[in-house]
C-alpha positions as a Markdown table, in Angstrom:
| # | Residue | x | y | z |
|---|---|---|---|---|
| 1 | Met | 31.5 | 11.7 | -17.5 |
| 2 | Lys | 30.2 | 10.5 | -13.9 |
| 3 | Gln | 28.3 | 7.8 | -13.3 |
| 4 | Arg | 24.2 | 8.2 | -11.8 |
| 5 | Val | 24.3 | 6.0 | -8.3 |
| 6 | Glu | 21.9 | 3.3 | -8.9 |
| 7 | Arg | 18.1 | 4.2 | -6.7 |
| 8 | Val | 17.3 | 3.0 | -4.1 |
| 9 | Leu | 13.3 | 2.4 | -2.4 |
| 10 | Ile | 13.6 | 0.9 | 0.9 |
| 11 | Val | 10.1 | 0.1 | 1.9 |
| 12 | Gly | 9.8 | -0.9 | 5.4 |
| 13 | Leu | 6.6 | -3.0 | 6.6 |
| 14 | Asp | 6.7 | -3.2 | 10.4 |
| 15 | Gly | 5.8 | -6.5 | 11.9 |
| 16 | Ala | 5.9 | -8.9 | 8.7 |
| 17 | Thr | 7.1 | -11.8 | 9.3 |
| 18 | Leu | 7.7 | -14.4 | 6.6 |
| 19 | Asp | 5.5 | -17.3 | 9.0 |
| 20 | Leu | 2.9 | -15.2 | 7.6 |
| 21 | Val | 4.2 | -14.5 | 4.2 |
| 22 | Gln | 5.9 | -17.6 | 2.7 |
| 23 | Pro | 3.0 | -20.1 | 3.2 |
| 24 | Trp | 0.3 | -17.5 | 1.1 |
| 25 | Val | 2.9 | -16.5 | -0.4 |
| 26 | Arg | 3.1 | -20.3 | -1.7 |
| 27 | Gln | -0.9 | -20.1 | -1.9 |
| 28 | Gly | -1.2 | -17.2 | -4.2 |
| 29 | His | -2.3 | -14.3 | -2.8 |
| 30 | Leu | 1.2 | -11.7 | -2.5 |
| 31 | Pro | 2.1 | -11.6 | -6.2 |
| 32 | Val | 3.8 | -8.4 | -5.4 |
| 33 | Leu | 6.4 | -10.1 | -2.7 |
| 34 | Ala | 6.2 | -13.3 | -5.1 |
| 35 | Asp | 7.3 | -11.3 | -7.4 |
| 36 | Leu | 10.4 | -9.7 | -5.6 |
| 37 | Met | 11.5 | -13.1 | -3.9 |
| 38 | Gln | 11.9 | -15.4 | -6.4 |
| 39 | Arg | 14.1 | -12.0 | -8.4 |
| 40 | Gly | 15.9 | -11.5 | -5.5 |
| 41 | Ser | 17.1 | -12.3 | -2.4 |
| 42 | Tyr | 15.3 | -13.3 | 1.1 |
| 43 | Gly | 15.3 | -14.5 | 4.2 |
| 44 | Pro | 14.7 | -14.2 | 8.0 |
| 45 | Leu | 17.0 | -10.7 | 9.8 |
| 46 | Arg | 18.0 | -10.6 | 13.3 |
| 47 | Ser | 15.8 | -7.8 | 15.5 |
| 48 | Val | 17.4 | -6.3 | 17.9 |
| 49 | Tyr | 17.6 | -6.2 | 22.5 |
| 50 | Pro | 14.5 | -5.3 | 23.4 |
| 51 | Val | 13.0 | -5.7 | 20.2 |
| 52 | Leu | 10.9 | -3.5 | 20.4 |
| 53 | Ser | 10.4 | -0.8 | 17.0 |
| 54 | Ser | 11.6 | 2.1 | 18.1 |
| 55 | Ala | 14.8 | 0.6 | 18.8 |
| 56 | Ala | 15.2 | -1.2 | 15.7 |
| 57 | Trp | 14.7 | 0.8 | 13.0 |
| 58 | Ser | 16.5 | 2.9 | 15.1 |
| 59 | Ser | 19.4 | 0.4 | 14.3 |
| 60 | Phe | 17.6 | -0.2 | 11.0 |
| 61 | Met | 19.1 | 4.4 | 10.4 |
| 62 | Thr | 22.1 | 4.6 | 12.0 |
| 63 | Gly | 23.6 | 1.3 | 11.5 |
| 64 | Leu | 23.9 | 0.8 | 14.8 |
| 65 | Asn | 22.7 | -1.7 | 17.8 |
| 66 | Pro | 20.4 | 0.4 | 20.6 |
| 67 | Gly | 23.6 | 0.4 | 23.5 |
| 68 | Lys | 25.0 | 3.3 | 21.6 |
| 69 | His | 22.1 | 5.0 | 19.1 |
| 70 | Gly | 20.3 | 5.4 | 22.8 |
| 71 | Ile | 17.2 | 3.7 | 22.2 |
| 72 | Tyr | 15.5 | 1.6 | 24.2 |
| 73 | Asp | 11.7 | 2.0 | 24.3 |
| 74 | Phe | 9.5 | 4.8 | 23.6 |
| 75 | Val | 10.1 | 6.6 | 26.9 |
| 76 | Ile | 11.8 | 7.3 | 29.2 |
| 77 | Arg | 11.8 | 7.4 | 33.3 |
| 78 | Asp | 12.4 | 11.1 | 34.8 |
| 79 | Pro | 15.6 | 9.7 | 37.3 |
| 80 | Lys | 14.6 | 11.8 | 39.6 |
| 81 | Thr | 10.5 | 11.5 | 39.7 |
| 82 | Tyr | 10.3 | 8.6 | 38.0 |
| 83 | Gln | 7.7 | 10.1 | 35.5 |
| 84 | Leu | 7.7 | 8.7 | 31.8 |
| 85 | Arg | 8.5 | 10.8 | 28.7 |
| 86 | Pro | 8.1 | 10.2 | 25.2 |
| 87 | Val | 11.5 | 9.5 | 23.7 |
| 88 | Ser | 12.5 | 11.4 | 19.9 |
| 89 | Arg | 15.1 | 11.6 | 17.3 |
| 90 | Ser | 17.0 | 15.0 | 19.9 |
| 91 | Gln | 17.6 | 11.5 | 22.6 |
| 92 | Met | 19.3 | 9.4 | 19.5 |
| 93 | His | 23.2 | 8.7 | 18.6 |
| 94 | Gly | 24.6 | 8.6 | 15.6 |
| 95 | Arg | 23.5 | 10.1 | 12.1 |
| 96 | Ser | 20.9 | 8.3 | 10.1 |
| 97 | Leu | 21.1 | 7.0 | 6.6 |
| 98 | Trp | 19.6 | 10.2 | 5.3 |
| 99 | Arg | 21.9 | 12.4 | 7.3 |
| 100 | Met | 24.9 | 10.6 | 5.6 |
| 101 | Leu | 23.2 | 10.8 | 1.8 |
| 102 | Ser | 22.4 | 14.2 | 1.6 |
| 103 | Asp | 26.1 | 15.2 | 3.7 |
| 104 | His | 27.5 | 13.4 | -0.1 |
| 105 | Gly | 25.0 | 15.3 | -1.8 |
| 106 | Leu | 23.0 | 12.3 | -2.3 |
| 107 | Lys | 18.5 | 12.9 | -2.8 |
| 108 | Val | 16.1 | 11.6 | -0.2 |
| 109 | Cys | 12.2 | 11.4 | 0.6 |
| 110 | Val | 11.8 | 9.6 | 4.2 |
| 111 | Leu | 8.2 | 8.8 | 4.8 |
| 112 | Asn | 7.1 | 7.7 | 7.6 |
| 113 | Val | 10.1 | 5.9 | 9.7 |
| 114 | Pro | 8.9 | 5.6 | 13.3 |
| 115 | Met | 11.8 | 7.4 | 15.1 |
| 116 | Thr | 12.3 | 10.3 | 13.0 |
| 117 | Tyr | 10.4 | 13.6 | 15.4 |
| 118 | Pro | 11.4 | 15.8 | 15.2 |
| 119 | Pro | 12.5 | 16.3 | 11.6 |
| 120 | Glu | 15.7 | 16.2 | 10.6 |
| 121 | Pro | 16.8 | 18.4 | 7.7 |
| 122 | Val | 17.6 | 16.5 | 4.6 |
| 123 | Asn | 19.1 | 17.3 | 1.1 |
| 124 | Gly | 15.3 | 16.8 | -0.3 |
| 125 | Arg | 11.6 | 16.0 | 2.2 |
| 126 | Leu | 11.3 | 14.0 | 5.1 |
| 127 | Val | 8.3 | 13.5 | 6.9 |
| 128 | Ser | 8.0 | 12.1 | 10.5 |
| 129 | Gly | 7.2 | 8.4 | 11.6 |
| 130 | Leu | 5.1 | 6.7 | 14.4 |
| 131 | Gly | 6.5 | 9.1 | 17.8 |
| 132 | Thr | 4.9 | 12.0 | 16.1 |
| 133 | Pro | 2.6 | 14.1 | 18.8 |
| 134 | Asp | -0.4 | 16.1 | 16.4 |
| 135 | Phe | -0.2 | 19.3 | 15.1 |
| 136 | Gln | 3.6 | 19.7 | 15.7 |
| 137 | Ile | 5.2 | 20.4 | 12.3 |
| 138 | Phe | 6.1 | 16.9 | 11.1 |
| 139 | Thr | 8.4 | 17.6 | 8.3 |
| 140 | Tyr | 11.2 | 19.1 | 6.4 |
| 141 | Pro | 11.2 | 21.5 | 5.0 |
| 142 | Glu | 7.7 | 22.5 | 6.7 |
| 143 | Gln | 5.6 | 24.1 | 4.8 |
| 144 | Leu | 5.1 | 20.4 | 3.4 |
| 145 | Gly | 3.3 | 19.2 | 6.1 |
| 146 | Glu | 0.2 | 22.2 | 5.2 |
| 147 | Glu | 0.3 | 20.5 | 1.8 |
| 148 | Leu | 0.7 | 16.8 | 3.2 |
| 149 | Leu | -2.4 | 17.8 | 5.8 |
| 150 | Arg | -4.5 | 19.3 | 3.1 |
| 151 | Ser | -5.0 | 15.9 | 1.3 |
| 152 | Gly | -6.0 | 13.9 | 3.9 |
| 153 | Tyr | -2.6 | 12.5 | 5.3 |
| 154 | Arg | -2.4 | 11.7 | 8.6 |
| 155 | Val | 1.1 | 10.2 | 11.0 |
| 156 | Asn | -1.5 | 8.7 | 14.7 |
| 157 | Arg | -4.2 | 6.9 | 14.1 |
| 158 | Arg | -8.2 | 8.0 | 15.5 |
| 159 | Val | -9.3 | 4.8 | 16.3 |
| 160 | Phe | -6.8 | 2.0 | 18.9 |
| 161 | Gly | -9.1 | -0.3 | 19.3 |
| 162 | Gln | -9.3 | -0.3 | 22.9 |
| 163 | Glu | -12.9 | -0.7 | 23.1 |
| 164 | Glu | -15.7 | -3.6 | 22.1 |
| 165 | Gly | -17.2 | -3.5 | 18.9 |
| 166 | Glu | -14.3 | -1.2 | 17.3 |
| 167 | Gln | -12.7 | -3.3 | 15.0 |
| 168 | Glu | -14.2 | -1.9 | 12.2 |
| 169 | Ala | -13.2 | 1.1 | 12.7 |
| 170 | Phe | -10.3 | 0.3 | 14.0 |
| 171 | Leu | -9.6 | -1.0 | 10.1 |
| 172 | Asp | -11.0 | 2.2 | 8.5 |
| 173 | Asp | -9.0 | 4.5 | 10.3 |
| 174 | Thr | -5.7 | 2.1 | 9.8 |
| 175 | Tyr | -6.7 | 1.9 | 5.6 |
| 176 | Asp | -7.4 | 6.1 | 5.6 |
| 177 | Ile | -4.1 | 6.5 | 6.3 |
| 178 | Ser | -1.8 | 3.7 | 4.8 |
| 179 | Glu | -3.7 | 4.8 | 1.2 |
| 180 | His | -3.5 | 8.6 | 2.5 |
| 181 | Leu | 0.5 | 7.7 | 2.8 |
| 182 | Thr | 0.8 | 5.5 | -0.3 |
| 183 | Ser | -1.2 | 8.1 | -2.4 |
| 184 | Ser | 1.6 | 10.5 | -0.7 |
| 185 | Ala | 4.6 | 8.6 | -1.5 |
| 186 | Leu | 3.7 | 8.5 | -5.0 |
| 187 | Arg | 3.0 | 11.9 | -5.8 |
| 188 | Leu | 6.1 | 13.1 | -3.7 |
| 189 | Met | 7.9 | 10.3 | -5.6 |
| 190 | Gly | 7.6 | 12.2 | -9.0 |
| 191 | Glu | 8.3 | 16.1 | -8.1 |
| 192 | Gln | 11.5 | 16.2 | -6.9 |
| 193 | Pro | 14.9 | 14.1 | -8.6 |
| 194 | Trp | 15.3 | 11.2 | -5.8 |
| 195 | Asp | 18.2 | 8.6 | -4.7 |
| 196 | Leu | 16.9 | 7.0 | -1.7 |
| 197 | Phe | 13.1 | 6.4 | -0.9 |
| 198 | Ala | 12.9 | 4.8 | 2.9 |
| 199 | Ile | 9.0 | 4.8 | 3.8 |
| 200 | Val | 7.2 | 2.3 | 6.4 |
| 201 | Tyr | 3.9 | 1.3 | 6.6 |
| 202 | Arg | 2.5 | 0.2 | 10.0 |
| 203 | Asp | -0.9 | -1.5 | 9.0 |
| 204 | Thr | 1.0 | -5.5 | 9.3 |
| 205 | Asp | 2.1 | -4.5 | 13.0 |
| 206 | Glu | -1.4 | -3.1 | 14.5 |
| 207 | Val | -3.4 | -5.2 | 12.8 |
| 208 | Ala | -0.9 | -8.6 | 14.1 |
| 209 | His | -1.7 | -6.9 | 17.2 |
| 210 | His | -5.1 | -6.2 | 17.3 |
| 211 | Phe | -6.9 | -9.4 | 14.7 |
| 212 | Trp | -4.3 | -12.4 | 15.1 |
| 213 | Ser | -6.8 | -14.8 | 17.5 |
| 214 | Tyr | -9.0 | -13.9 | 15.0 |
| 215 | Met | -7.6 | -16.5 | 12.8 |
| 216 | Asp | -5.6 | -18.5 | 15.1 |
| 217 | Val | -8.3 | -21.4 | 16.7 |
| 218 | Ser | -5.1 | -21.8 | 19.3 |
| 219 | His | -5.4 | -18.7 | 20.5 |
| 220 | Pro | -7.3 | -18.9 | 24.3 |
| 221 | Glu | -8.7 | -15.2 | 22.9 |
| 222 | His | -10.1 | -17.0 | 20.0 |
| 223 | Asp | -13.8 | -15.6 | 19.0 |
| 224 | Pro | -15.8 | -18.8 | 16.4 |
| 225 | Glu | -18.6 | -16.0 | 16.1 |
| 226 | Leu | -16.2 | -13.1 | 15.3 |
| 227 | Ala | -13.4 | -14.7 | 13.0 |
| 228 | Glu | -16.1 | -15.1 | 10.6 |
| 229 | Ser | -16.3 | -11.9 | 10.2 |
| 230 | Tyr | -12.0 | -11.2 | 10.8 |
| 231 | Gly | -10.8 | -14.5 | 10.0 |
| 232 | Glu | -8.7 | -13.1 | 7.1 |
| 233 | Ala | -7.9 | -9.4 | 8.3 |
| 234 | Leu | -4.0 | -9.8 | 8.7 |
| 235 | Leu | -4.1 | -11.4 | 5.3 |
| 236 | Glu | -6.6 | -8.9 | 3.6 |
| 237 | Cys | -3.7 | -6.4 | 5.1 |
| 238 | Tyr | -0.5 | -8.0 | 3.8 |
| 239 | Gln | -2.9 | -7.9 | 0.4 |
| 240 | Arg | -3.3 | -3.9 | 0.6 |
| 241 | Leu | 0.0 | -2.9 | 1.5 |
| 242 | Asp | 1.1 | -5.8 | -1.2 |
| 243 | Arg | -1.0 | -3.9 | -4.1 |
| 244 | Ala | 1.5 | -0.4 | -2.6 |
| 245 | Leu | 4.3 | -1.9 | -2.7 |
| 246 | Gly | 3.4 | -3.1 | -6.5 |
| 247 | Asp | 2.1 | 0.8 | -7.5 |
| 248 | Leu | 5.7 | 1.3 | -4.9 |
| 249 | Leu | 7.8 | -0.4 | -8.2 |
| 250 | Gln | 5.9 | 0.5 | -10.9 |
| 251 | Ala | 6.2 | 4.5 | -10.1 |
| 252 | Ala | 10.7 | 3.3 | -9.0 |
| 253 | Gly | 10.8 | 2.5 | -12.2 |
| 254 | Pro | 13.5 | -0.4 | -13.5 |
| 255 | Asn | 16.8 | 1.1 | -12.5 |
| 256 | Cys | 16.0 | 1.1 | -9.1 |
| 257 | Thr | 17.5 | -1.8 | -5.9 |
| 258 | Val | 14.4 | -2.6 | -4.3 |
| 259 | Phe | 14.6 | -3.6 | 0.2 |
| 260 | Val | 11.6 | -4.7 | 1.4 |
| 261 | Val | 12.1 | -5.0 | 5.0 |
| 262 | Ser | 10.6 | -4.9 | 9.0 |
| 263 | Asp | 12.1 | -4.4 | 12.4 |
| 264 | His | 10.6 | -7.8 | 14.2 |
| 265 | Gly | 8.2 | -10.6 | 13.7 |
| 266 | Thr | 4.8 | -11.7 | 14.9 |
| 267 | Gly | 3.6 | -14.1 | 16.3 |
| 268 | Pro | 0.4 | -15.1 | 19.6 |
| 269 | Leu | 1.2 | -14.0 | 22.7 |
| 270 | Tyr | 0.1 | -16.3 | 25.2 |
| 271 | Lys | 0.6 | -14.8 | 28.6 |
| 272 | Asp | 2.3 | -11.8 | 29.8 |
| 273 | Val | 4.5 | -11.5 | 32.9 |
| 274 | Phe | 3.7 | -7.7 | 34.7 |
| 275 | Leu | 7.1 | -7.4 | 37.2 |
| 276 | Asn | 6.8 | -5.4 | 39.0 |
| 277 | Glu | 2.4 | -5.8 | 39.7 |
| 278 | Trp | 4.3 | -9.3 | 40.5 |
| 279 | Leu | 6.7 | -7.8 | 43.2 |
| 280 | His | 3.6 | -5.6 | 44.7 |
| 281 | Gln | 1.7 | -8.7 | 45.1 |
| 282 | Gln | 5.2 | -10.1 | 46.8 |
| 283 | Gly | 5.5 | -7.5 | 49.1 |
| 284 | Phe | 8.8 | -6.7 | 47.5 |
| 285 | Leu | 7.2 | -3.4 | 45.9 |
| 286 | Ala | 5.2 | -0.4 | 47.6 |
| 287 | Pro | 4.0 | 3.2 | 46.0 |
| 288 | Ala | 6.2 | 6.5 | 47.3 |
| 289 | Ser | 2.4 | 7.5 | 49.0 |
| 290 | Ala | -0.8 | 6.1 | 48.5 |
| 291 | Pro | -3.5 | 8.1 | 45.8 |
| 292 | Ser | -5.5 | 10.9 | 47.5 |
| 293 | Gly | -8.0 | 13.1 | 47.4 |
| 294 | Leu | -9.6 | 13.9 | 43.5 |
| 295 | Arg | -6.5 | 11.2 | 42.3 |
| 296 | Ala | -7.3 | 8.6 | 44.3 |
| 297 | Phe | -11.3 | 8.2 | 43.1 |
| 298 | Leu | -10.8 | 9.0 | 39.7 |
| 299 | Thr | -8.3 | 6.7 | 40.7 |
| 300 | Arg | -11.7 | 4.6 | 42.3 |
| 301 | Leu | -14.0 | 4.8 | 39.0 |
| 302 | Gly | -11.1 | 3.5 | 36.5 |
| 303 | Leu | -10.3 | 6.8 | 34.4 |
| 304 | Thr | -6.3 | 6.4 | 35.4 |
| 305 | Arg | -3.8 | 9.1 | 33.6 |
| 306 | Ser | -3.8 | 6.0 | 30.6 |
| 307 | Lys | -7.1 | 5.8 | 29.9 |
| 308 | Val | -7.5 | 10.0 | 29.5 |
| 309 | Phe | -4.5 | 9.9 | 27.0 |
| 310 | Arg | -5.6 | 7.2 | 25.2 |
| 311 | Ile | -9.3 | 9.4 | 25.1 |
| 312 | Met | -7.8 | 12.8 | 24.2 |
């Protein structure tokens, strides 16, 4: 009699770091992760270069480094026009983990892993993650997307935290997405048999980007007044995902190997260098032609292309 392969659950926490997890585990804030760490093995992993989610998650799913799978960023510059184009799975070289498992007859369910758009046919179900445009087919099979949307599922956020006073709205939007992600995962886990279930949460990355300075008193942008309200926002984010992880483990059952993985770490950013801007200031770089007409007028008003895209 053929022995059944043990199921595997992979939970990705984008941008999660042991620099935060370990002290919070010692303080009793993350009981589910604490239990996994006590019963299993853990340690820091080396990310890829460049240290970006697009490159790292592509390496995770293919087993190849960026030089081999060809994904270095979320965008690529057209060599003829120098315009930026979004990068998708279509430009990725190498077979994904779920493609290989599907080819060997194993059932997979993949949910919200970055760089999986457009969704590829698998032996099971796939819901594409970061890099998925709105109003496009984002699942395999296609009808699964319609079911998820009716239940409130969203791939992309509505609040980006770019405006002053958006902290609360940003957190509400983040947790609305992740709560629907968890409930959808639990439903999919129980609907069909699976050998591999992979899910990625973006919360740990996105909340850290916006709220690190509130908990870090040494950060140059630390605001003591705002810290009273949001100093523990990142801890709360980890606690919410710790509880979600517990729900996923319970649904997966005892006969399951569990991996909790991340794509890179997180830390404070004290300063940044915009190389093209420095080259321009030093006289080493100049645009082929200065903006003119309507484009120049809109630029003076502050309506840049990136701002318009963000608003849209």
